[in-house]
Amino acid sequence: MPPNFAELKSAAQQRQQELSSKPWIRVGTALCGKAAGADAVIAALKSELQKRHMQATISEVGCLGPCFAEPLVDVSAPNTPRVVYHNVTPEMACHIVQSHLVHHKPAADLALGVVDAGGVMPGLAKLADHPMMKGQVRIALRNAGHVDPMDIYQYIANDGYAALHKALTSMTAEQVREQVTKSGLRGRGGAAFPTGTKWNFLAVSKQPVKYVLVNCEEGDPGAFNDKGILESDPHSLLEGLILSGYATGAIKGYVFIRHGHEGPIDRTWKAIDQAYELGLLGKNILGSNFGFDAEVALTGDSYVAGEETALMEAIEGKRSMPRYRPPFPAQVGLFGKPSNINNVKTLSYVPQIILKGGDWFASIGQDKSKGTAILCLSGDLKYTGLMEVPLGVTMRHVIENMAGGSRSGKRIKVLQTGGPLGGVLSGDGMDIALDFEVMAKAGAILGSGGIIAADESTCVVDLTRNLVAFCQYESCGKCFPCRTGMSHLLEVLERICRFEGTAQDLELMRSVGQSMQAGSLCGHGQLGFNPVSSALKFFGSEFDQHLRDKVCPTGRCNEPWNPPVKTRRY
Amino acid sequence: MHEVHGDAVTSTAQSIRDRVRKAIKGQKQKTVTVLSCLLAVEDELGWIPAEAVEEVAEFTEATINDVWGVVSFYTNFQTQPLGKHRMEVCWGPTCHLVGAQKVADQVLKSLGLPSEGTTADGAITLRYNTCLGACSNAPVVSVDHHLMGRMTPSHAADAAERLKRGESIGGGHAS
């Protein structure tokens, strides 16, 4: 007999007390932490603690947000402040142990900031006052970097599974859907479709077997927030998934992740295993009549697998090529059964929406864009990383204040938002609000939340060539306007970058772009001209310089260009 | 090639088949498909030999053609054995903007390769990747699945040289 919810809560509190009764060291080991060398830091911490015969817990946590400062080591101990140290090397790790844990004196010169407790130490700023952390509203990322993603009890101790318990004991499926509708939540995968409406489409189907699918394909270069959530707090996604199953009458959920990303995959599996153990998945969840199963499904390397119908093809084990619609997935989906597909970020909001009510979520954001934007900042920025801000803040605020402007101090020239198909924005147009409608009107998309910034040393024609090379490489090949159109566009752009282009080339690209838009089944082909059209709109004169004057103002195009070998065989 | 070497190759082929079967049967998830089997084989062997295609087809009751169709579609599947070590250079837009091309050029030079592929001694395979997911620490390179962020050409060259000497490399920063 699995424990009931009250028992789980008290076990979780006990676990939390155990953790805070002795030194606790949290090390960021999401992709950002790993790339910065977190593994070596952990090894150093372990050997230092062993050498000193010290009892301390080392937790591999996810991404706290300031990826630019990784490896991050977050140290707390009874009666000392909790401090986050940045850019930690193995040598620094030993020094931190000595200073913070042996002498109870935080190593102020190595600190990024104080998280909480014990009052602010002289000379140590609050982490919450760091430009990148200030003004964040963390809903989906509330636990990221704070809890051990492999420990379900830490999630439960932080309001975890309380929403599921609330829904199963006091709400009907319809009431859950009502709250989601009321919240104004819209899909964060890129299309911004109202989530409540989508759930209603599936709920009306009377078929006994229905599925809910989570999309963490996330092949967008510049986007790492879905992977970030799964690495940092997989249970918030899992709880959202179980709630969506309850709300729509589905019997099983699939979390769809790209093969090779061990962090998100292992942590999601662990979360699923633990949820089964504690009766939060399987039959009679928390003693109710509701049963739900979940598992991870992997895809191979294919960007288009992130498109919802292609995703279903991949889970069925086939080539991930989009299906013709109608019928829509809510009627005929995975294995022919009615299905819903939601993005990781979308579902990760749901537990808090159910717990605090749809009105609470709808009070954040502006107009038809409710809640927060989970942004991945990368490129020529002083502070890169993962952040969650209320929708409605301006791009300028995010780029200049929160991300600290460019690393070089030069003007930000171009922003690439919402994945390669989202196109580019001029750095002069940063006064727009992060809002689905406002962004679309400006000719960009908020999409999955990736923002790549580049300073004045960037050649936009070269950047466009890179974006189109990606789209060409990743076309699944099903629709020929996309398959051959992308190749044409790349060929023309390569010619322009070699200063061999002619004025007619722009017309040629526009005509190819029109065919792609009209003749492709999915967004990859339909939006595939966006990188070129947006670049022409904002940086037309730069194309002219390449075409007419045969110069690249930044010199970037004089350097070699070796795109990868196209390995896909249609 | 199989006929020439006789018994030795037959037994190698047999051990490949055993490993493939074990990988196919050892999958954790309940939904087992052609793709999931192939990914399990890739995890086990690092590449997809013809024997694996046959085994997967038999296990999933698919045709050989169906399985090849999936193998040839996903860019991660390789139909030739890879080098002992695997180096990947990311060329996504973020990495591109902050210097991935120079990193890639240096790695090619250090390994003596004209483009993606395996070194003549079969030791190291170089591949480009569309996004390794650590964009906030670009440019990114991965060595045997360990991510290395903020790469510079000289650190990439250093990593390649160490790999050539057979040293193991953990993840981490270049600077």
XYZ file of C-alpha atoms in Angstrom:
745
model
C 0.000 0.000 0.000
C 1.625 3.287 -1.071
C 1.815 6.059 1.533
C -0.920 8.707 1.566
C -0.180 12.356 0.912
C 0.078 13.402 4.563
C 2.691 10.701 5.119
C 4.624 11.865 2.062
C 4.589 15.448 3.326
C 5.911 14.506 6.726
C 8.626 12.288 5.212
C 9.585 15.220 2.989
C 9.809 17.615 5.930
C 11.959 15.152 7.792
C 14.262 14.864 4.800
C 14.515 18.639 4.568
C 15.451 18.871 8.252
C 18.130 16.215 7.817
C 19.599 18.187 4.921
C 19.695 21.483 6.763
C 21.147 19.968 9.945
C 24.590 19.595 8.375
C 26.621 21.331 5.672
C 24.893 21.145 2.300
C 26.762 21.851 -0.928
C 24.762 22.216 -4.122
C 26.669 22.149 -7.401
C 25.031 23.132 -10.702
C 25.297 20.147 -13.050
C 22.931 21.078 -15.851
C 24.473 21.260 -19.342
C 25.868 24.701 -18.493
C 27.538 23.492 -15.302
C 28.947 20.413 -16.997
C 30.347 22.490 -19.867
C 32.026 24.745 -17.326
C 33.661 21.846 -15.483
C 31.311 20.972 -12.610
C 32.430 17.323 -12.594
C 36.003 18.239 -11.672
C 34.734 20.605 -8.970
C 32.595 17.860 -7.415
C 35.548 15.477 -7.395
C 37.656 18.134 -5.637
C 34.924 18.851 -3.080
C 34.552 15.160 -2.290
C 38.233 14.584 -1.743
C 38.592 17.758 0.346
C 35.674 16.733 2.595
C 37.076 13.249 2.929
C 40.506 14.579 3.799
C 38.973 16.660 6.573
C 36.615 13.872 7.735
C 33.696 16.269 7.319
C 30.085 15.212 7.051
C 28.367 17.162 4.286
C 25.780 16.498 1.634
C 26.777 17.195 -1.965
C 23.757 17.559 -4.260
C 23.976 17.743 -8.019
C 21.338 20.372 -8.717
C 20.166 21.848 -12.021
C 20.541 25.334 -13.433
C 20.125 28.267 -11.046
C 20.162 30.651 -14.008
C 23.453 32.552 -14.152
C 25.113 30.094 -16.545
C 27.836 32.644 -17.328
C 29.109 32.147 -13.771
C 29.200 28.332 -13.828
C 30.460 26.223 -12.194
C 28.273 27.462 -9.341
C 28.759 26.048 -5.869
C 26.056 26.866 -3.344
C 27.106 26.275 0.253
C 24.911 26.325 3.335
C 25.428 25.106 6.860
C 23.638 25.551 10.168
C 24.169 29.077 11.532
C 25.984 30.422 8.462
C 24.538 32.220 5.467
C 23.800 30.337 2.275
C 26.255 31.603 -0.329
C 26.566 30.940 -4.058
C 30.143 30.903 -5.348
C 30.858 31.445 -9.019
C 33.363 30.312 -11.661
C 34.627 27.754 -9.181
C 37.731 25.747 -10.060
C 38.820 22.589 -8.197
C 41.402 24.648 -6.279
C 38.818 27.258 -5.320
C 36.457 24.499 -4.177
C 38.995 23.387 -1.546
C 39.436 26.963 -0.389
C 35.646 27.389 -0.089
C 35.348 24.280 2.091
C 38.107 25.544 4.359
C 36.806 29.081 4.634
C 33.039 28.544 4.722
C 32.705 25.196 6.448
C 35.815 24.973 8.627
C 36.193 28.617 9.670
C 32.482 29.498 9.204
C 33.539 32.535 7.254
C 32.193 32.750 3.688
C 34.872 33.367 1.070
C 33.582 36.807 0.143
C 35.925 37.331 -2.795
C 34.603 34.238 -4.571
C 30.898 34.806 -3.918
C 28.282 35.694 -6.510
C 25.776 36.452 -3.766
C 23.987 35.387 -0.630
C 20.812 33.397 -1.163
C 19.204 33.850 2.232
C 19.352 33.365 5.989
C 21.758 34.670 8.557
C 21.352 38.255 7.398
C 23.521 39.921 4.778
C 27.224 39.618 5.517
C 29.331 42.751 5.161
C 30.755 42.918 1.668
C 28.387 40.282 0.321
C 25.520 41.281 -1.919
C 22.240 39.417 -2.073
C 22.014 37.079 -5.037
C 18.495 38.403 -5.619
C 20.010 41.848 -6.236
C 22.270 40.622 -9.032
C 21.135 42.357 -12.253
C 20.296 39.020 -13.813
C 18.203 37.799 -10.862
C 16.481 41.083 -10.049
C 12.927 41.322 -11.299
C 12.608 37.634 -12.108
C 9.276 35.972 -11.324
C 10.054 32.296 -11.039
C 7.104 29.942 -11.451
C 8.319 27.071 -13.619
C 11.900 27.688 -12.480
C 11.020 28.180 -8.813
C 12.971 25.112 -7.699
C 15.712 25.224 -10.323
C 19.119 25.179 -8.665
C 17.570 24.843 -5.212
C 16.373 21.239 -5.064
C 18.115 18.004 -5.953
C 16.253 16.904 -9.114
C 16.875 13.267 -8.199
C 15.140 13.561 -4.819
C 11.337 13.550 -4.948
C 11.081 14.461 -1.258
C 12.790 17.795 -1.829
C 10.149 18.568 -4.451
C 7.337 17.506 -2.115
C 8.786 19.676 0.660
C 8.447 22.651 -1.707
C 4.704 22.389 -2.459
C 5.313 19.432 -4.749
C 2.389 17.194 -5.693
C 0.116 19.373 -3.523
C -1.704 20.490 -6.684
C -2.220 16.893 -7.758
C -3.507 16.050 -4.295
C -5.828 19.068 -4.412
C -7.157 18.146 -7.856
C -7.717 14.488 -7.027
C -9.453 15.189 -3.716
C -11.460 18.320 -4.461
C -11.702 19.048 -8.181
C -13.356 17.428 -11.167
C -11.451 17.127 -14.450
C -13.636 19.918 -15.786
C -12.736 22.204 -12.880
C -9.033 21.617 -13.523
C -9.530 22.575 -17.174
C -11.523 25.646 -16.123
C -8.647 26.897 -13.982
C -6.157 26.349 -16.807
C -8.465 28.213 -19.210
C -8.958 31.016 -16.695
C -5.192 31.345 -16.219
C -4.830 32.406 -19.856
C -1.895 29.986 -20.199
C -0.743 29.613 -23.814
C 1.598 27.030 -25.282
C 5.248 27.882 -24.805
C 6.512 25.677 -27.620
C 6.174 28.516 -30.114
C 2.596 28.557 -31.374
C 1.112 30.151 -28.216
C -2.154 28.247 -28.572
C -4.453 28.546 -25.510
C -3.718 25.491 -23.356
C -7.197 25.221 -21.826
C -8.783 25.113 -25.297
C -6.338 22.432 -26.389
C -7.163 20.324 -23.335
C -10.900 20.711 -24.005
C -10.400 19.331 -27.542
C -8.974 16.134 -26.053
C -11.382 15.954 -23.127
C -14.478 15.822 -25.382
C -13.268 12.619 -27.026
C -14.997 9.635 -25.469
C -12.397 7.104 -26.598
C -11.026 4.972 -23.752
C -7.379 5.276 -24.767
C -5.985 8.812 -24.993
C -2.451 10.125 -24.653
C -0.720 13.286 -23.513
C 2.720 13.945 -24.927
C 5.415 16.293 -23.662
C 7.706 17.846 -26.202
C 11.324 18.184 -25.109
C 12.861 17.655 -28.524
C 14.225 21.199 -28.253
C 16.514 21.126 -31.257
C 16.465 24.924 -31.464
C 20.004 26.188 -31.225
C 19.986 28.842 -28.547
C 17.214 27.198 -26.524
C 17.907 25.172 -23.418
C 14.981 25.959 -21.143
C 13.065 22.686 -21.653
C 16.182 20.656 -21.003
C 16.921 23.050 -18.149
C 13.595 22.324 -16.454
C 14.002 18.560 -16.807
C 17.546 18.743 -15.465
C 16.624 21.074 -12.622
C 13.154 20.086 -11.505
C 11.691 17.157 -13.482
C 8.906 16.615 -10.954
C 7.246 19.941 -11.753
C 6.904 18.750 -15.353
C 5.761 15.302 -14.222
C 3.126 16.721 -11.871
C 1.876 18.984 -14.680
C 1.746 15.979 -16.987
C -0.250 13.876 -14.513
C -2.634 16.816 -13.991
C -3.111 17.177 -17.736
C -3.880 13.451 -17.905
C -6.470 13.835 -15.163
C -7.983 16.923 -16.792
C -8.318 15.351 -20.244
C -9.015 11.717 -19.359
C -5.769 10.425 -20.828
C -4.278 7.169 -19.594
C -0.627 7.635 -20.417
C 1.970 10.330 -20.912
C 5.137 10.296 -22.980
C 8.044 12.632 -22.311
C 9.751 13.013 -25.659
C 13.469 13.895 -25.402
C 16.294 13.919 -27.913
C 18.636 10.959 -27.538
C 22.091 11.848 -26.258
C 21.052 14.434 -23.666
C 21.793 12.183 -20.693
C 21.087 14.829 -18.030
C 17.431 15.486 -18.894
C 16.809 11.837 -19.815
C 18.266 10.277 -16.667
C 16.642 12.806 -14.364
C 13.214 12.402 -15.974
C 13.431 8.611 -15.726
C 14.457 8.885 -12.088
C 11.498 11.191 -11.414
C 9.117 8.723 -13.078
C 10.540 5.760 -11.121
C 10.215 7.632 -7.823
C 6.653 8.723 -8.633
C 5.682 5.078 -9.265
C 7.303 4.033 -5.982
C 5.288 6.572 -4.003
C 1.976 5.891 -5.734
C 1.953 9.135 -7.711
C 1.899 7.195 -10.979
C 0.212 3.903 -11.784
C -3.201 2.747 -10.615
C -5.254 4.576 -7.959
C -2.974 7.586 -7.646
C -2.952 8.891 -4.038
C -5.765 6.475 -3.266
C -8.131 7.947 -5.897
C -9.816 6.166 -8.795
C -7.504 7.899 -11.231
C -4.689 5.928 -12.855
C -1.978 7.221 -15.159
C 1.265 5.902 -16.612
C 4.278 7.754 -17.929
C 7.499 6.968 -19.714
C 10.320 8.608 -21.640
C 10.367 8.266 -25.435
C 13.559 9.106 -27.294
C 14.103 10.530 -30.737
C 17.183 10.474 -32.894
C 18.729 13.683 -34.199
C 16.026 15.393 -36.217
C 14.909 18.972 -35.676
C 11.548 18.407 -37.344
C 10.764 15.730 -34.722
C 9.773 18.675 -32.532
C 6.780 19.366 -34.817
C 3.745 17.803 -33.157
C 2.730 15.296 -35.825
C 6.342 14.415 -36.663
C 6.866 13.855 -32.947
C 4.133 11.217 -32.963
C 5.750 9.511 -35.945
C 9.017 9.376 -34.001
C 7.386 7.899 -30.880
C 5.865 5.286 -33.180
C 9.437 4.550 -34.263
C 9.317 5.910 -37.801
C 11.005 8.731 -39.686
C 9.903 11.937 -38.009
C 8.050 13.495 -40.923
C 4.949 15.647 -40.363
C 1.487 14.260 -41.052
C -1.193 15.974 -43.056
C -3.834 17.692 -40.912
C -6.806 17.166 -40.496
C -7.368 14.871 -38.732
C -5.842 16.774 -35.815
C -3.984 14.960 -33.031
C -6.880 15.478 -30.604
C -8.933 13.211 -32.915
C -6.318 10.890 -34.408
C -2.964 11.111 -32.720
C -0.310 8.749 -31.389
C -0.945 5.167 -32.513
C -4.234 6.468 -33.959
C -5.530 7.504 -30.526
C -6.620 11.022 -29.512
C -3.583 12.894 -28.193
C -2.448 16.259 -26.866
C 1.045 17.616 -27.264
C 2.352 20.196 -24.802
C 5.717 21.807 -24.332
C 7.740 21.164 -21.134
C 7.464 24.798 -20.038
C 3.690 24.905 -20.534
C 3.063 21.871 -18.341
C 5.555 22.979 -15.702
C 3.337 25.990 -14.936
C 0.265 23.842 -14.334
C 0.910 22.636 -10.736
C 1.239 26.226 -9.499
C -1.843 27.290 -11.488
C -3.931 24.562 -9.865
C -2.508 25.305 -6.428
C -2.870 29.084 -6.550
C -5.745 29.413 -9.015
C -6.079 30.549 -12.625
C -6.702 34.167 -11.563
C -3.340 34.334 -9.818
C -1.496 33.298 -13.005
C -3.613 35.636 -15.136
C -2.609 38.552 -12.884
C 0.988 38.189 -14.162
C 1.831 39.419 -17.658
C -0.166 41.704 -19.927
C -3.094 41.623 -22.362
C -3.358 38.202 -23.976
C 0.131 37.184 -22.837
C -0.276 35.846 -19.316
C 2.349 34.524 -16.955
C 6.064 34.565 -17.557
C 8.578 34.093 -20.335
C 11.335 31.579 -19.693
C 14.288 32.974 -21.594
C 17.589 31.469 -22.685
C 20.108 34.241 -23.200
C 23.214 33.504 -25.185
C 25.682 35.142 -27.529
C 27.676 38.349 -27.014
C 26.130 39.156 -23.629
C 27.744 39.941 -20.304
C 25.345 37.693 -18.364
C 24.149 34.649 -20.263
C 21.791 32.043 -18.874
C 18.286 31.013 -17.999
C 15.756 33.436 -16.567
C 12.038 33.805 -15.999
C 10.474 37.250 -16.328
C 6.850 38.432 -16.413
C 5.523 38.809 -19.942
C 5.266 42.473 -20.866
C 8.758 43.586 -19.828
C 10.683 45.120 -22.704
C 13.406 43.424 -24.670
C 15.646 46.385 -23.880
C 15.241 45.811 -20.148
C 16.143 42.147 -20.542
C 19.143 42.743 -22.792
C 20.607 45.917 -21.329
C 19.762 45.632 -17.646
C 19.339 41.963 -16.853
C 21.874 40.544 -19.297
C 24.165 43.554 -18.796
C 24.455 44.475 -22.483
C 27.193 43.145 -24.697
C 30.347 41.544 -23.333
C 32.507 43.802 -25.481
C 30.671 46.977 -24.521
C 29.764 47.494 -28.176
C 26.209 48.171 -29.287
C 23.944 45.138 -29.654
C 23.337 44.966 -33.383
C 21.054 41.998 -33.851
C 18.841 39.683 -31.832
C 17.844 36.250 -33.004
C 14.724 35.083 -31.188
C 12.541 32.005 -31.016
C 14.835 29.544 -32.775
C 16.317 29.609 -36.288
C 12.888 29.924 -37.915
C 12.089 32.985 -35.802
C 14.299 35.298 -37.790
C 16.254 38.287 -36.602
C 15.442 41.654 -35.026
C 17.463 44.827 -35.176
C 19.138 45.963 -31.973
C 17.392 49.299 -32.588
C 14.017 47.647 -32.104
C 14.563 46.581 -28.518
C 11.798 48.716 -27.079
C 9.172 46.096 -27.819
C 7.519 44.166 -25.027
C 7.937 40.430 -24.569
C 4.391 39.637 -25.585
C 3.185 37.106 -28.163
C 1.207 39.662 -30.194
C 3.676 42.552 -29.922
C 6.589 40.332 -30.958
C 4.646 38.924 -33.913
C 3.740 42.440 -35.049
C 7.425 43.387 -34.952
C 8.151 40.467 -37.283
C 9.717 38.169 -34.699
C 8.459 35.417 -32.445
C 8.936 34.794 -28.781
C 8.785 31.111 -29.691
C 10.570 28.828 -27.315
C 12.270 31.731 -25.516
C 15.745 31.560 -27.007
C 17.387 34.966 -27.460
C 20.772 35.114 -29.147
C 22.355 38.545 -29.071
C 25.200 39.723 -31.255
C 27.206 42.931 -31.180
C 28.435 45.167 -33.992
C 31.224 42.822 -35.048
C 28.558 40.502 -36.482
C 27.829 40.237 -40.188
C 24.110 39.658 -40.621
C 24.550 38.042 -44.028
C 26.935 35.520 -42.468
C 24.500 34.921 -39.583
C 21.656 34.393 -42.058
C 23.813 31.887 -43.955
C 24.366 29.988 -40.715
C 20.638 29.967 -39.865
C 19.678 28.817 -43.355
C 22.412 26.155 -43.311
C 20.814 24.810 -40.143
C 17.325 24.825 -41.689
C 18.634 23.143 -44.833
C 20.451 20.474 -42.843
C 17.354 19.822 -40.756
C 14.648 19.750 -43.449
C 13.061 16.308 -43.176
C 12.705 16.149 -46.947
C 9.029 15.264 -47.139
C 7.877 18.431 -48.939
C 10.037 19.327 -51.915
C 9.529 23.118 -51.650
C 11.212 22.964 -48.249
C 13.797 20.336 -49.171
C 15.029 21.966 -52.365
C 14.041 25.498 -51.381
C 16.340 25.488 -48.377
C 19.197 24.220 -50.532
C 18.542 27.000 -53.054
C 18.513 29.648 -50.349
C 21.759 28.350 -48.888
C 23.401 28.250 -52.308
C 22.429 31.866 -52.984
C 23.571 33.051 -49.566
C 26.896 31.276 -49.944
C 27.285 33.026 -53.287
C 26.498 36.420 -51.712
C 29.049 35.780 -48.957
C 31.655 35.008 -51.633
C 30.765 38.397 -53.194
C 29.571 36.620 -56.334
C 25.907 37.477 -55.891
C 23.852 39.667 -58.200
C 20.889 41.960 -57.648
C 18.594 39.272 -59.076
C 19.543 36.954 -56.231
C 17.286 38.793 -53.793
C 14.307 38.327 -56.113
C 15.221 34.667 -56.557
C 15.272 34.147 -52.804
C 11.906 35.858 -52.387
C 10.308 33.665 -54.994
C 11.786 30.517 -53.452
C 10.560 31.709 -50.049
C 7.018 32.131 -51.357
C 6.956 28.583 -52.723
C 8.253 27.214 -49.438
C 5.580 29.025 -47.502
C 2.787 27.885 -49.793
C 3.917 24.333 -50.387
C 5.149 22.935 -47.076
C 3.211 20.845 -44.579
C 4.806 22.121 -41.401
C 6.380 25.204 -39.913
C 9.864 24.217 -40.992
C 9.115 25.011 -44.605
C 6.364 27.559 -43.966
C 8.600 29.681 -41.739
C 11.874 28.669 -43.357
C 12.192 31.955 -45.233
C 11.888 34.011 -42.013
C 15.636 34.241 -41.353
C 16.175 35.692 -44.837
C 13.105 37.934 -45.009
C 13.693 39.425 -41.556
C 17.382 39.975 -42.289
C 16.478 41.734 -45.548
C 13.909 43.858 -43.747
C 16.240 45.160 -41.054
C 19.647 44.864 -42.693
C 18.929 45.259 -46.409
C 21.810 47.698 -46.852
C 24.265 45.101 -45.568
C 23.118 42.696 -48.278
C 23.531 45.521 -50.818
C 27.118 46.073 -49.680
C 27.894 42.399 -50.270
C 26.106 42.402 -53.631
C 27.008 45.765 -55.080
C 30.221 46.884 -53.380
C 31.567 43.327 -52.946
C 32.636 43.984 -49.367
C 31.708 42.573 -46.010
C 31.751 45.563 -43.627
C 32.777 43.388 -40.671
C 35.226 41.200 -42.601
C 33.477 38.083 -41.340
C 32.731 36.827 -44.848
C 36.426 36.899 -45.762
C 36.965 34.018 -43.338
C 36.497 30.374 -44.342
C 33.067 28.774 -44.227
C 32.951 25.017 -43.719
C 29.411 23.889 -43.065
C 28.910 20.289 -41.966
C 28.614 17.521 -44.476
C 24.991 16.767 -45.181
C 24.671 13.259 -43.858
C 20.941 12.763 -44.168
C 19.993 10.591 -47.088
C 16.434 11.204 -48.142
C 34.975 -9.232 -46.361
C 33.097 -11.741 -44.260
C 34.101 -14.733 -46.409
C 37.814 -13.896 -46.393
C 38.389 -14.033 -42.678
C 36.300 -17.083 -42.027
C 35.792 -18.137 -38.429
C 37.185 -15.052 -36.740
C 34.690 -12.786 -38.425
C 31.820 -15.216 -37.947
C 32.487 -15.197 -34.231
C 32.821 -11.395 -34.193
C 29.559 -11.130 -36.065
C 28.036 -13.520 -33.577
C 29.189 -11.430 -30.645
C 27.827 -8.308 -32.341
C 24.485 -10.047 -32.733
C 24.516 -11.062 -29.076
C 25.236 -7.531 -27.978
C 22.536 -6.176 -30.302
C 19.943 -8.636 -28.990
C 20.825 -7.823 -25.422
C 20.524 -4.096 -26.102
C 17.159 -4.530 -27.831
C 15.763 -6.637 -24.997
C 17.173 -4.424 -22.250
C 15.086 -1.338 -23.083
C 13.527 0.343 -20.077
C 10.415 1.853 -21.637
C 7.341 -0.218 -22.526
C 6.841 1.232 -26.009
C 9.445 -0.594 -28.092
C 9.777 0.533 -31.710
C 12.202 0.342 -34.624
C 13.653 3.708 -33.581
C 13.927 2.843 -29.889
C 15.720 -0.427 -30.762
C 18.163 1.381 -33.045
C 18.925 3.959 -30.350
C 19.568 1.139 -27.879
C 21.960 -0.461 -30.381
C 23.722 2.850 -30.892
C 24.188 3.193 -27.129
C 25.706 -0.303 -27.043
C 27.912 -0.280 -30.162
C 28.215 3.367 -31.151
C 27.116 2.561 -34.694
C 24.566 0.503 -36.641
C 26.023 -2.542 -38.401
C 23.974 -4.456 -40.992
C 23.507 -7.286 -38.474
C 21.728 -4.863 -36.161
C 19.331 -3.835 -38.909
C 18.403 -7.491 -39.396
C 17.974 -8.107 -35.685
C 15.841 -5.001 -35.200
C 13.674 -5.925 -38.195
C 13.104 -9.403 -36.794
C 12.386 -8.210 -33.276
C 9.920 -5.487 -34.294
C 8.385 -7.511 -37.162
C 9.326 -4.745 -39.580
C 10.933 -5.164 -42.978
C 14.652 -4.631 -43.520
C 13.691 -1.709 -45.756
C 11.632 -0.073 -43.006
C 14.553 -0.277 -40.610
C 17.047 1.115 -43.143
C 14.573 3.930 -43.785
C 14.815 4.944 -40.140
C 18.596 4.462 -39.940
C 19.162 6.683 -42.956
C 16.865 9.424 -41.691
C 18.259 10.369 -38.293
C 21.641 12.064 -38.542
C 23.016 10.471 -35.373
C 23.030 6.974 -36.878
C 26.356 5.936 -38.403
C 26.691 2.869 -40.568
C 30.471 2.698 -40.218
C 32.323 2.001 -36.976
C 33.448 5.200 -35.286
C 36.817 6.053 -33.797
C 37.606 5.104 -30.238
C 37.135 8.723 -29.185
C 34.482 11.047 -30.422
C 34.830 14.775 -30.719
C 31.906 17.019 -31.619
C 32.067 20.679 -32.519
C 28.878 22.713 -32.255
C 28.069 25.038 -35.143
C 24.677 26.375 -33.939
C 24.129 30.131 -34.356
C 25.343 31.076 -30.865
C 28.539 29.065 -31.201
C 28.971 30.356 -34.754
C 28.686 33.967 -33.593
C 31.286 33.582 -30.874
C 33.915 31.719 -32.862
C 32.935 28.104 -33.559
C 34.296 28.224 -37.102
C 37.815 28.945 -35.904
C 37.532 26.212 -33.284
C 36.355 23.744 -35.929
C 39.130 24.746 -38.342
C 41.735 24.214 -35.623
C 40.357 20.807 -34.659
C 40.373 19.705 -38.304
C 43.983 20.860 -38.578
C 45.059 19.140 -35.355
C 43.433 15.879 -36.378
C 44.619 16.120 -39.977
C 41.110 15.809 -41.357
C 39.724 17.687 -44.386
C 36.183 17.639 -42.948
C 34.003 15.534 -40.645
C 35.181 11.942 -40.357
C 37.549 9.535 -38.652
C 41.323 9.839 -38.434
C 43.373 7.413 -40.541
C 44.393 5.377 -37.476
C 40.730 5.011 -36.534
C 41.328 6.668 -33.166
C 39.216 9.819 -33.284
C 35.976 10.669 -35.045
C 35.097 14.320 -35.553
C 31.523 15.378 -36.130
C 29.727 18.691 -36.230
C 26.663 19.072 -34.017
C 23.737 21.438 -34.619
C 23.365 22.248 -30.920
C 24.986 20.698 -27.894
C 22.612 22.606 -25.604
C 25.084 24.612 -23.537
C 24.637 27.805 -25.607
C 25.158 30.038 -22.593
C 28.751 28.789 -22.464
C 29.441 28.898 -26.209
C 31.456 27.940 -28.181
C 30.959 24.350 -27.116
C 32.852 21.182 -27.981
C 32.146 17.714 -26.644
C 34.707 14.976 -26.178
C 33.343 11.499 -25.540
C 30.080 13.127 -24.348
C 31.842 15.489 -21.925
C 30.891 19.087 -22.685
C 33.586 21.730 -22.844
C 32.419 25.347 -22.891
C 33.940 28.732 -23.862
C 36.314 27.019 -26.245
C 39.152 28.791 -27.982
C 41.101 27.415 -30.955
C 44.156 26.810 -28.772
C 42.232 24.896 -26.122
C 40.520 22.860 -28.830
C 43.934 22.040 -30.285
C 45.124 21.057 -26.826
C 42.136 18.740 -26.339
C 42.743 17.140 -29.747
C 46.446 16.592 -28.969
C 45.640 15.015 -25.622
C 43.105 12.727 -27.280
C 45.713 11.722 -29.843
C 48.047 10.760 -26.995
C 45.248 8.627 -25.568
C 44.645 10.763 -22.470
C 41.123 10.916 -21.119
C 39.478 14.316 -21.009
C 36.791 15.511 -18.611
C 34.383 18.340 -19.315
C 34.959 21.940 -18.441
C 35.959 25.407 -19.414
C 38.722 26.476 -21.667
C 39.083 29.800 -19.908
